[in-house]
XYZ file of C-alpha atoms in Angstrom:
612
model
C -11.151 -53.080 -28.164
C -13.814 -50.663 -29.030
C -14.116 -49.099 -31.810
C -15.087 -45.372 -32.654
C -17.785 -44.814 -34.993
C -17.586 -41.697 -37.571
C -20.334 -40.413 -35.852
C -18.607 -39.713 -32.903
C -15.280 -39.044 -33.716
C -16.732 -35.625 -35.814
C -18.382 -34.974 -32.587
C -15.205 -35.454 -30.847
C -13.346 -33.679 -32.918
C -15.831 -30.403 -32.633
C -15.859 -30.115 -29.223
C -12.102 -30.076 -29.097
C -12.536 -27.466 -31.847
C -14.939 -25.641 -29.767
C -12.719 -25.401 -26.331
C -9.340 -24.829 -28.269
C -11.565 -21.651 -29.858
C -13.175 -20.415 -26.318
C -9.382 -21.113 -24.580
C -7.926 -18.524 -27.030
C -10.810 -16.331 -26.881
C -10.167 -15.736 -23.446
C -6.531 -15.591 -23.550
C -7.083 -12.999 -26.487
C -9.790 -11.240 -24.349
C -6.786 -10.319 -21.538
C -4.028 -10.335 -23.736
C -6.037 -7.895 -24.802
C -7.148 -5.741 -21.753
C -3.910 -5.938 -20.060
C -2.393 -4.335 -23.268
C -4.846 -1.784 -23.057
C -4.928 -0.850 -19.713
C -0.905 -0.706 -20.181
C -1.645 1.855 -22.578
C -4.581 3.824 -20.751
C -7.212 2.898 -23.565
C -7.945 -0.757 -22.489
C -11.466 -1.271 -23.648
C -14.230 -1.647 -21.544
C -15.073 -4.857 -19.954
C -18.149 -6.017 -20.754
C -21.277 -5.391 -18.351
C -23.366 -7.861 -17.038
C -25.267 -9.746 -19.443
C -23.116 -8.101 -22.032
C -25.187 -5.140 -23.035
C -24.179 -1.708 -23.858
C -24.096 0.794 -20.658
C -25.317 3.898 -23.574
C -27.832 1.879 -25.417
C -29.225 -1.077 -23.572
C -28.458 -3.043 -26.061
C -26.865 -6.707 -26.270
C -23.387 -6.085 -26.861
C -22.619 -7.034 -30.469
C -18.942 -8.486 -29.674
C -20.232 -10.491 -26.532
C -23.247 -12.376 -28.268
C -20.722 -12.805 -31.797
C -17.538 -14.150 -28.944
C -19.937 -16.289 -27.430
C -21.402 -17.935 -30.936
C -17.543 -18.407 -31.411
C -17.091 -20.507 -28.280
C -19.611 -22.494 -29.515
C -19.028 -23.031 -33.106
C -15.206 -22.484 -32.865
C -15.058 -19.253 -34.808
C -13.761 -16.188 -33.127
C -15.617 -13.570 -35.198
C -15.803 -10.323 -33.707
C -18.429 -7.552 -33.925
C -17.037 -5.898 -37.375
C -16.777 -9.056 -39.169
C -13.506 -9.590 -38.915
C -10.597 -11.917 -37.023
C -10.969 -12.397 -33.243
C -8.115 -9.763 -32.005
C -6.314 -13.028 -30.662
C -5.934 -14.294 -33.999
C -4.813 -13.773 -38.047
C -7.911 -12.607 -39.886
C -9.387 -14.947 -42.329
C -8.588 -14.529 -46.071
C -12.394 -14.101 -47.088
C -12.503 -10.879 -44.168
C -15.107 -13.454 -42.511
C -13.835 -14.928 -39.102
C -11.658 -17.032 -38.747
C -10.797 -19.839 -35.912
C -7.817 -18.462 -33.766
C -5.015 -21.003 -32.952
C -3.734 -21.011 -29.739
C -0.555 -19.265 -28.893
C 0.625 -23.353 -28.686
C -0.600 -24.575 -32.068
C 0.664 -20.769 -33.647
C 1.786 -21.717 -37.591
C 5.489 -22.243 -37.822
C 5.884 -20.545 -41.222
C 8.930 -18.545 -42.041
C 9.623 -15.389 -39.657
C 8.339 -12.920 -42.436
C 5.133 -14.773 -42.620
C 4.545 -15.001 -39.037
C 5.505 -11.193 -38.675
C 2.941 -10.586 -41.290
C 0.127 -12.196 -39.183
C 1.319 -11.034 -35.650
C 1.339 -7.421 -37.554
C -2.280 -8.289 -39.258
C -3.269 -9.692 -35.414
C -2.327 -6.157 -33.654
C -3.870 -3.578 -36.321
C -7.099 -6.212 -35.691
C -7.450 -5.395 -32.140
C -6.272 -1.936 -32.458
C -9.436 -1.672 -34.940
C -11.784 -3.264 -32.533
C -10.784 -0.748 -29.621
C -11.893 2.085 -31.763
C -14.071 0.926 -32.907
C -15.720 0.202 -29.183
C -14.617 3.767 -28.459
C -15.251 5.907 -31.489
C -15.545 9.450 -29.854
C -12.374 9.263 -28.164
C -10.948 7.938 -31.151
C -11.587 11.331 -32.824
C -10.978 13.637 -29.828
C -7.457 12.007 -29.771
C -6.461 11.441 -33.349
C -7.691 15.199 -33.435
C -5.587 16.382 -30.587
C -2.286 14.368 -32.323
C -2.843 15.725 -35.251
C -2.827 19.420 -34.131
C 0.688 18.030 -32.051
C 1.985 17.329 -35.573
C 1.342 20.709 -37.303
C 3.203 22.154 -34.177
C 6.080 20.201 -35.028
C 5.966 20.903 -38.363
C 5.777 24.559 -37.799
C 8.182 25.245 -35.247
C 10.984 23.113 -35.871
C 13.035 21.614 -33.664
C 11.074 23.297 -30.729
C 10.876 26.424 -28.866
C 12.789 27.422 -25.688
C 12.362 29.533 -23.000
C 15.133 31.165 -21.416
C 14.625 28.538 -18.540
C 15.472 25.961 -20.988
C 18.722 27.024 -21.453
C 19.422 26.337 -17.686
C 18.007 22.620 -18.216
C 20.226 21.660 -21.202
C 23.834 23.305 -19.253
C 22.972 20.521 -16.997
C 22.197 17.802 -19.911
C 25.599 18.907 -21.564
C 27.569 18.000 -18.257
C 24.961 16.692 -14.790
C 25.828 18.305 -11.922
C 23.359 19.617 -9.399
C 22.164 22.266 -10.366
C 21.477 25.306 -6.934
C 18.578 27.249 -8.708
C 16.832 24.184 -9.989
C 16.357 19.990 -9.304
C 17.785 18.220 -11.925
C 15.034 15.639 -13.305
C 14.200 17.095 -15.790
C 17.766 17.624 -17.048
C 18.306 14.226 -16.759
C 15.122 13.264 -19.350
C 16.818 15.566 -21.394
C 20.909 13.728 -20.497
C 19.159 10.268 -21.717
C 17.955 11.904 -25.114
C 21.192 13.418 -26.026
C 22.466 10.574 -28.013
C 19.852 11.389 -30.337
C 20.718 14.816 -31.207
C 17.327 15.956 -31.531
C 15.104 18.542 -29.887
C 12.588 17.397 -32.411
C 12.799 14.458 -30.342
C 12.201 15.995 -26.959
C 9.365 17.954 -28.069
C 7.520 14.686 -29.888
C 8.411 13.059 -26.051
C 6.680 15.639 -24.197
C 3.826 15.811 -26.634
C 3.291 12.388 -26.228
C 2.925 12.366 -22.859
C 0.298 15.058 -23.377
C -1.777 12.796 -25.341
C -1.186 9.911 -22.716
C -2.691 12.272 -20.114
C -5.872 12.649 -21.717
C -5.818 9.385 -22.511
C -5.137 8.670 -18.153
C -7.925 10.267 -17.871
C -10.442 8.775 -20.526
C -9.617 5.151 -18.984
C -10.057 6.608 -15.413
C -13.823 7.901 -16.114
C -14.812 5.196 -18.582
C -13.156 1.951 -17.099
C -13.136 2.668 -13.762
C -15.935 5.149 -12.510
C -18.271 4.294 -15.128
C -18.858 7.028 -17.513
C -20.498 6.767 -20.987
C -18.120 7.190 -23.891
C -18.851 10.900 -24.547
C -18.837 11.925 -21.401
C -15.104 10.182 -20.741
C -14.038 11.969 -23.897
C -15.545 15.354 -23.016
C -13.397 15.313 -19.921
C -10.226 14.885 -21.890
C -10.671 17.901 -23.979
C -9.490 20.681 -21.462
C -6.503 18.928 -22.278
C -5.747 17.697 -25.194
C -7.396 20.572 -26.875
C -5.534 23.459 -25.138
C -3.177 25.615 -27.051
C -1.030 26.914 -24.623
C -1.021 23.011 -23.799
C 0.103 22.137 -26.725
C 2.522 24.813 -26.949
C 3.568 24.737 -23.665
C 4.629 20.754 -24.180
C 6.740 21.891 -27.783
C 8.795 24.126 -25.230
C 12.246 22.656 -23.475
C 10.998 22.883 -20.356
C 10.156 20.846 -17.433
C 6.299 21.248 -16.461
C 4.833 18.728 -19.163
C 7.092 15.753 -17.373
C 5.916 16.860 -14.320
C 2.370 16.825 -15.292
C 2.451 13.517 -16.852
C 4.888 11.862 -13.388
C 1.762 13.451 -11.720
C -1.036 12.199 -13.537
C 0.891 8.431 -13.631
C 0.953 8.670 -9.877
C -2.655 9.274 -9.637
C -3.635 6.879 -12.137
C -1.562 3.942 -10.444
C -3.862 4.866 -7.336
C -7.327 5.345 -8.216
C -7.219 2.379 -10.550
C -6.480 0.095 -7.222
C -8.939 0.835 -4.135
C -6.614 -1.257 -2.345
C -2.788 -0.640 -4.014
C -1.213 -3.955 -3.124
C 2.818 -3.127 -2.242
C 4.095 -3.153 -5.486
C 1.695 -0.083 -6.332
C 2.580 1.677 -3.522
C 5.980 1.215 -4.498
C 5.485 2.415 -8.268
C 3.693 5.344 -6.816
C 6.367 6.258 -4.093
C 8.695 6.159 -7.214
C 7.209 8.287 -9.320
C 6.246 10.978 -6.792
C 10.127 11.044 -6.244
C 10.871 11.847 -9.873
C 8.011 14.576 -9.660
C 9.679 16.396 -6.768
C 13.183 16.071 -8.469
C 11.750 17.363 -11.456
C 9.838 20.210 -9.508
C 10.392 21.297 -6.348
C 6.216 21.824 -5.904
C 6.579 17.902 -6.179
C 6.526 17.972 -2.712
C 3.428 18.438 -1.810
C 2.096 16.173 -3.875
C 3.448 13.494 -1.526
C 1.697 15.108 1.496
C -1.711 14.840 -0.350
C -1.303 11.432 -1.413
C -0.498 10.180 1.839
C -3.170 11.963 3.870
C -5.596 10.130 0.545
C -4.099 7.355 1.674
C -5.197 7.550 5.423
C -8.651 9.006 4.753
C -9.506 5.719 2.382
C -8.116 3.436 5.166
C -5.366 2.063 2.528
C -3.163 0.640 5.946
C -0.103 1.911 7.383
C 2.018 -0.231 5.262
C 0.871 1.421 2.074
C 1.570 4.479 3.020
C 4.867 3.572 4.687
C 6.127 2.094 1.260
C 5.373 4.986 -0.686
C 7.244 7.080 1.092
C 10.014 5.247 1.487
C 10.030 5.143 -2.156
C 9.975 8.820 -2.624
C 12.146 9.247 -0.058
C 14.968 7.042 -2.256
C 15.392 9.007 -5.289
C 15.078 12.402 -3.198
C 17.417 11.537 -0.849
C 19.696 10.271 -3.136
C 19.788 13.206 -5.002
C 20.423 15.355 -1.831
C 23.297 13.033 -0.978
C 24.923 14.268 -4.634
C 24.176 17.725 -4.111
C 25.934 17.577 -0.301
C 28.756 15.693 -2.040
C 28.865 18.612 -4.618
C 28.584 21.343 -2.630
C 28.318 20.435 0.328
C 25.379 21.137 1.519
C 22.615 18.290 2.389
C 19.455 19.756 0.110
C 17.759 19.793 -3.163
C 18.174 23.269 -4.177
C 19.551 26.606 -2.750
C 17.018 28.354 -3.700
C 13.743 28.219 -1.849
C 14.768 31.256 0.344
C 15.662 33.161 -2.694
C 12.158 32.703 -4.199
C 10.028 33.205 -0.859
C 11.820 36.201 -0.915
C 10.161 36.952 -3.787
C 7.304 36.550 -2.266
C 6.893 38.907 0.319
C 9.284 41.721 -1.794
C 6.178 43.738 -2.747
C 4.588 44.493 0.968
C 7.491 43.556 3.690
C 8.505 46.679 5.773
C 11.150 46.531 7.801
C 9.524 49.287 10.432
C 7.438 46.126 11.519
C 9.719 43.539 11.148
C 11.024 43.133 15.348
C 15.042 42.042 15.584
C 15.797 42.445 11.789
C 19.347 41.106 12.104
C 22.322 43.933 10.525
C 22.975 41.039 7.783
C 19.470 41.624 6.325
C 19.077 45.348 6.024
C 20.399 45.070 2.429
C 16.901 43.115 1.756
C 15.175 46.443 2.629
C 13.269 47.942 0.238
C 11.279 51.203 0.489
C 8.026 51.334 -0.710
C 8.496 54.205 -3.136
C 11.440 51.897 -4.671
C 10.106 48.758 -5.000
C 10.031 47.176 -8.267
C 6.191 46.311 -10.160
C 6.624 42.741 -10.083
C 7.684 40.330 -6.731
C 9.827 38.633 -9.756
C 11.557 41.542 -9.746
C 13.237 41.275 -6.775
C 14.907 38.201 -8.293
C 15.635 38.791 -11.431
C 16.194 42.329 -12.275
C 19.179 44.532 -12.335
C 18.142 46.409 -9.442
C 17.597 43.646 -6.998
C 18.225 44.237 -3.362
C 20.166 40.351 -3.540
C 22.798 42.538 -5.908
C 23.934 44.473 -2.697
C 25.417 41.552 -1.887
C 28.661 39.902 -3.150
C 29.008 36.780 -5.346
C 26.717 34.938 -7.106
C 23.134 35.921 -6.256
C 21.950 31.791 -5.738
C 24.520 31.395 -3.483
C 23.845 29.217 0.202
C 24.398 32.559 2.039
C 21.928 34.399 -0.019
C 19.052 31.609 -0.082
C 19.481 31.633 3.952
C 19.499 35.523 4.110
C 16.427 35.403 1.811
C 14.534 32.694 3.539
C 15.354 33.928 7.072
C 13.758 37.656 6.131
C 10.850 36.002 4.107
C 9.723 34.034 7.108
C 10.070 37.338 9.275
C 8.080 38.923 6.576
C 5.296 36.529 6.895
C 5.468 36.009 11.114
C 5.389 39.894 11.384
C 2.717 41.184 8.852
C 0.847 38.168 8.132
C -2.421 40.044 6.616
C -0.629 41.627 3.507
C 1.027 38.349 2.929
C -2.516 36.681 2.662
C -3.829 39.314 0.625
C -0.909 39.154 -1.940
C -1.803 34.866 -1.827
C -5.417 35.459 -2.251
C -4.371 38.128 -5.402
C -2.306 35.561 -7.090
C -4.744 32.728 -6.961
C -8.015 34.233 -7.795
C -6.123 36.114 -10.792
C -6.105 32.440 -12.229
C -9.798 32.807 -12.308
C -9.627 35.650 -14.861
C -11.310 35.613 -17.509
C -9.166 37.492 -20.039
C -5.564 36.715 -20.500
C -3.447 39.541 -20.058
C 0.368 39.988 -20.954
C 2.406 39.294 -17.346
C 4.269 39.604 -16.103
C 5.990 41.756 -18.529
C 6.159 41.212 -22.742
C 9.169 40.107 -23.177
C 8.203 36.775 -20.867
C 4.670 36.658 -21.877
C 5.730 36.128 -25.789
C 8.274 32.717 -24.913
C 4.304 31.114 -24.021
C 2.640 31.789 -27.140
C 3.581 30.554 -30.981
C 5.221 33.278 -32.527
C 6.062 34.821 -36.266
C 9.770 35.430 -36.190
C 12.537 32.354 -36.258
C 14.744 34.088 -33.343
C 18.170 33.583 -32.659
C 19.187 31.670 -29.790
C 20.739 34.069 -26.517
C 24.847 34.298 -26.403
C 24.469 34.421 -22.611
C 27.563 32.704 -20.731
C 26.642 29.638 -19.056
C 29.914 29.252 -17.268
C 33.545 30.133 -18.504
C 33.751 27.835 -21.624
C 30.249 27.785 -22.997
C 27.186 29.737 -23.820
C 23.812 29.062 -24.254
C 23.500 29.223 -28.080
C 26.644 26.834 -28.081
C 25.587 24.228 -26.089
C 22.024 24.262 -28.034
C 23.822 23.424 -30.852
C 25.955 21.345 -30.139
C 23.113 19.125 -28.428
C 21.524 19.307 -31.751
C 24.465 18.782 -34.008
C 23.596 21.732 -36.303
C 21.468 24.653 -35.893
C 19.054 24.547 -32.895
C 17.184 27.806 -33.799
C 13.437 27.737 -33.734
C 12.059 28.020 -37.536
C 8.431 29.029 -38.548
C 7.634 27.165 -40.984
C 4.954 28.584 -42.817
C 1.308 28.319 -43.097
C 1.809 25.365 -40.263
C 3.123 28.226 -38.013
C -0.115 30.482 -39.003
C -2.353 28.060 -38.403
C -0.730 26.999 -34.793
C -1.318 30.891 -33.754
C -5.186 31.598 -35.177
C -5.475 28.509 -33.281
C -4.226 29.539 -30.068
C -6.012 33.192 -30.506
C -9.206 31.168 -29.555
C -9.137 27.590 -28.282
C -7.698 27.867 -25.016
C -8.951 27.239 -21.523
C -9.835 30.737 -19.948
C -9.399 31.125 -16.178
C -12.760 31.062 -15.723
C -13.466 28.031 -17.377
C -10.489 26.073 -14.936
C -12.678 27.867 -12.175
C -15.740 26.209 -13.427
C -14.549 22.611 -13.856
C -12.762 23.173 -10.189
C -16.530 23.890 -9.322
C -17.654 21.195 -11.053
C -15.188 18.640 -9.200
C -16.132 20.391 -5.894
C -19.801 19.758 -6.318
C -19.574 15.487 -6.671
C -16.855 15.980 -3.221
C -20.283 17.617 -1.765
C -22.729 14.386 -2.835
C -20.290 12.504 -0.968
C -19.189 14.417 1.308
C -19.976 11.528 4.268
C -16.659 9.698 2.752
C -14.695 13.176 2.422
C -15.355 13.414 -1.258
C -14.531 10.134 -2.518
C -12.103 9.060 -4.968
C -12.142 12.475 -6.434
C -10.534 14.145 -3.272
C -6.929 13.360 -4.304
C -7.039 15.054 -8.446
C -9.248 17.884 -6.750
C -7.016 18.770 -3.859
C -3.844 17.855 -5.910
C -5.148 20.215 -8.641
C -5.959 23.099 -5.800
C -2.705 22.507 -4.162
C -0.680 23.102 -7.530
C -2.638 26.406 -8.387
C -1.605 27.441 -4.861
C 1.337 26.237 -3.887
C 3.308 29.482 -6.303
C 0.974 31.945 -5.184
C 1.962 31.094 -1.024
C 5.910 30.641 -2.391
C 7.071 32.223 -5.414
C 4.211 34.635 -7.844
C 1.909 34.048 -10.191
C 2.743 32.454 -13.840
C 1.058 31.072 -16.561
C 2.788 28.393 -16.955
C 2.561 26.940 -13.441
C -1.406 27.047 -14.222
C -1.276 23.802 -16.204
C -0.279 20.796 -14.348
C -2.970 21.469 -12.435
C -5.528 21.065 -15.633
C -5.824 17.350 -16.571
C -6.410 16.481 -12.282
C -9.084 19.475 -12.527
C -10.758 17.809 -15.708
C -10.178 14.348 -14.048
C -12.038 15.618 -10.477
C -14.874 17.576 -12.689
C -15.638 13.891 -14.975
C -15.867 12.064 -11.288
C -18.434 14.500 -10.410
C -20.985 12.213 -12.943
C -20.106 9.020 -11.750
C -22.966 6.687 -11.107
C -22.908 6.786 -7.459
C -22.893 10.553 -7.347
C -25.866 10.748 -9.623
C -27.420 8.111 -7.294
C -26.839 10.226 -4.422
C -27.962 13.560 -5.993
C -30.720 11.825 -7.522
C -31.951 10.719 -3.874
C -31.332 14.342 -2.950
C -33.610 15.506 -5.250
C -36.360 13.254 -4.168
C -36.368 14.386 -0.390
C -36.682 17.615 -1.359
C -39.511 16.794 -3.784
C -41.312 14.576 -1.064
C -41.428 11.874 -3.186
C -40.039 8.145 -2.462
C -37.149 6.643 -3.900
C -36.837 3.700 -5.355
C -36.986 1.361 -2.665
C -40.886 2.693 -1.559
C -39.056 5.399 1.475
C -37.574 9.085 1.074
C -34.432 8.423 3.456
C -33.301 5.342 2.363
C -31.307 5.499 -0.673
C -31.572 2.250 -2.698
C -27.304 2.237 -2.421
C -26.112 2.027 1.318
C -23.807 5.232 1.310
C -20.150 4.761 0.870
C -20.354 1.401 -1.249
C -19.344 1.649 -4.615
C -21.626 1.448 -7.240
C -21.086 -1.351 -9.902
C -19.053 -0.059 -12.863
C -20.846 0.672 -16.141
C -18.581 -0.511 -18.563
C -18.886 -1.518 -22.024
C -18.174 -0.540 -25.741
């Protein structure tokens, strides 16, 4: 029998040491990244030969996690605890055990170091990303003195539509329900407070979407990530816009998940496709200009060859929540649809130019839809909403099945028979999203529900049906009084805020631009990855010009895609191309000795640039 000397058993015993250590390391490392990328702020895995993509530099946490492998200490680069592992009691580092060999001490204790553990590796993210750090801590914090100022949140007098819903689901004809039902789940709470804190927090996740798109994914330095993420999180009418009870922020953020599932996978294995069927789905149900986001996903989906399959699952999986939903409105009302309203609001559309002198077989049912030039109303709301509608000739309710097909039938007619003025009122509505100044639209009374305002008013007495009203069900979803209150200064400093940091319609114009002009470097592969947030973002500015009018309000979903689409315009292999661009036209050679050959064959992607 042999025996061991000292000698080697120490040796023995440190080598153990030193795999144990590097095992946990890497089990930290993902831990770690899958976390993060669960959360949108994974940190950036390290590039090769683990140096920094913005300095050149060795990357302090790889050569500090690589001294740990080998002496058994998983220090990281500020000194402390490996983020896989209870910092040491001198703040030095300190061996993590394996999620096996983890101390059985009693629970508090091991709460303690699983608590310690976390706020580690939360502390070495931001550290590894310190301008986004600001930008969002920043952004949340301006979130907070909303809340504080405006208490529980504000409503608009769609909002009041949403919560009748909440109070008792039923399908609702003017309206899809989703985002009725977000609001259904939170009742138990009895707290707008709630809802608003909900909806700002999936406007921080969005810039947060889109930091981990650019920086992970395509490669962008840390400022330039951040940078992209302020049109966003920096907004007012953002911000404001996500304190109101209404449904656009959860649309925005189903949206932005959607497109995040997808251009994080170039090829979205079934369960993705799935997911992003799914949430598409929600979108539509939660606005009916969800719709089209399906048809530019898919035809993404068949311009970057992702297979039949992929696109077959997806929508499938739209198609399940939408068509179940249309199932419970036919079983309601019977009637196989989403809404009863579409007709009603293309209506809308054409009420300020359609003349029924050129409108060939105008049925005797739709003369009442007539309007005379001379008595047309300013606005193509108008011939919605206001008292003099030509939809108040008729009898019953104004959303009524008979009404949206009246409505939709002459719209259509409208558009067939005079389809220039219906292409100039389009074109008016979209560029006038371009504008530079923002001017009060479409009348006061509307225009003042999007901005932060002085008074605390009182909530409307309309009648919702025959037992409640609007003021009644907002409290009793509260439990108390639902009333918006100004609390001052937070309120004061919430509107000198919003007189001046807000994104101008020229500014969305240039970041459009700016997404447009990386499409062009690649235009050989139809723009790239950056097709789907650009034509997604295009497609939402335009879809309620072509169907409904103009609002403010429908301008922002389309924001955070336009920001993503203008931070994929400085991706490496755009620069690459321009940059190879720019030598042809100079005459001199690129890198590889000749002026045609770019040193990147076109259409393969360039290696990520990821670190700290």
């Amino acid at each position: 029998m042999a025996v061991e000397s000292p000698r080697g058993a120490e040796l023995r015993g440190a080598a153990a040491d030193a795999d144990t250590a590097e095992t946990t390391e890497v089990t930290a490392e993902v831990g770690a990244t899958a976390a993060g990328v669960a959360a949108g702020t994974a940190p950036a895995r390290d590039t090769p030969g683990g140096r920094d993509p913005d300095t050149g530099s060795p990357d302090p946490a790889e050569t500090l996690s690589g001294t740990a492998g080998k002496t058994g200490a998983a220090e990281t680069a500020d000194g402390g605890a490996h983020e896989g592992g209870p910092s040491g009691e001198d703040g030095g580092g300190a061996t993590a055990a394996a999620p096996d060999a983890a101390p059985r001490g009693p629970l508090g204790h091991r709460i303690t170091l699983w608590i310690g553990a976390r706020a580690n590796g939360t502390w070495a993210r931001m550290r590894r990303h310190p301008i986004f750090t600001v930008i969002i801590a920043t952004a949340a914090l301006l979130r907070v003195v909303a809340m504080v100022g405006y208490q529980p949140a504000m409503f608009f007098n769609d909002s009041f539509d949403y919560l009748h819903v909440a109070m008792g689901l039923y399908p609702h004809p003017l309206r899809p329900d989703g985002y009725s039902f977000l609001l259904w789940a939170l009742k138990p709470f009895h707290s707008f407070a709630l809802v608003a804190a909900v909806q700002h927090l999936m406007g921080l996740s969005m810039g947060v979407m889109i930091y981990a798109l650019l920086r992970r994914k395509f490669g962008l330095p840390g400022w330039g990530a951040a940078l992209a993420t302020v049109p966003v999180l920096f907004d007012a009418y953002q911000i404001q816009l996500e304190h109101l009870v209404l449904s656009d922020t959860t649309f925005t953020f189903l949206v932005m998940c959607a497109v995040t599932l997808l251009l994080w996978h170039d090829r979205p294995s079934w369960k993705i496709a799935l997911a992003v069927g799914l949430i598409i789905g929600f979108s539509w149900l939660t606005r009916s200009v969800g719709a089209p986001v399906l048809l530019g996903v898919l035809v993404f989906m068949l311009i970057r060859r992702m297979g039949w399959r992929t696109m077959v699952i997806t929508a499938a999986a739209c198609a399940l929540p939408v068509l179940s939903y249309m199932t419970w409105y036919k079983v309601d009302s019977g009637k196989f649809a989403i809404t009863e309203s579409n007709g009603i609001f293309l209506y809308a559309r054409v009420y300020k130019f359609a003349d029924c002198h050129k409108m060939h077989g105008l049925p005797v049912s739709e003369y009442p839809l007539c309007t005379e030039p001379v008595n047309r109303l300013p606005n193509s709301q108008d011939g919605i909403w206001n008292a003099a509608s030509p939809f108040n000739r008729f009898p019953g309710t104004r959303f009524s099945p008979e009404n949206n097909k009246l409505g939709n039938d002459f719209a259509k007619r409208a558009i067939l028979g005079q389809p220039g003025p219906y292409l100039k009122v389009v074109a008016h509505d979209f560029f006038r999203v371009f504008r530079w100044d923002r001017t009060v639209f479409p009348d006061k009374a509307t225009y003042s529900q999007y901005e932060f305002g002085k008074k605390s008013n009182a909530l409307p007495d309309w009648r919702m049906d025959a037992d409640s009203t609007a003021s009644g069900e907002a409290r009793a979803y509260e439990h108390g009084d639902a009333r918006t209150h100004v609390i001052e200064p937070f309120g004061g400093v919430m509107r000198g805020y919003q007189d001046v940091f807000y994104l101008r319609g020229t500014m969305l114009g240039g970041v459009l631009l700016l997404g447009l002009g990386g499409m062009v470097a690649l235009w050989r592969r139809f723009g790239g990855e950056a097709l789907l947030p650009w034509t997604l973002a295009t497609g939402l500015l335009l879809a309620p010009a072509a169907t409904a009018e103009f609002d403010y309000r429908y301008v922002l979903p389309a924001v955070p895609l336009a920001a993503l689409a203008a931070g994929m315009a400085f991706t490496p292999e755009v620069r690459h191309r321009l940059d190879g661009w720019w030598r042809r036209l100079r005459g001199r050679p690129g890198p590889g000795g000749a002026l045609d050959v770019p040193s990147e064959p076109v259409g393969r992607k360039v290696p990520e640039v990821t670190a700290g």
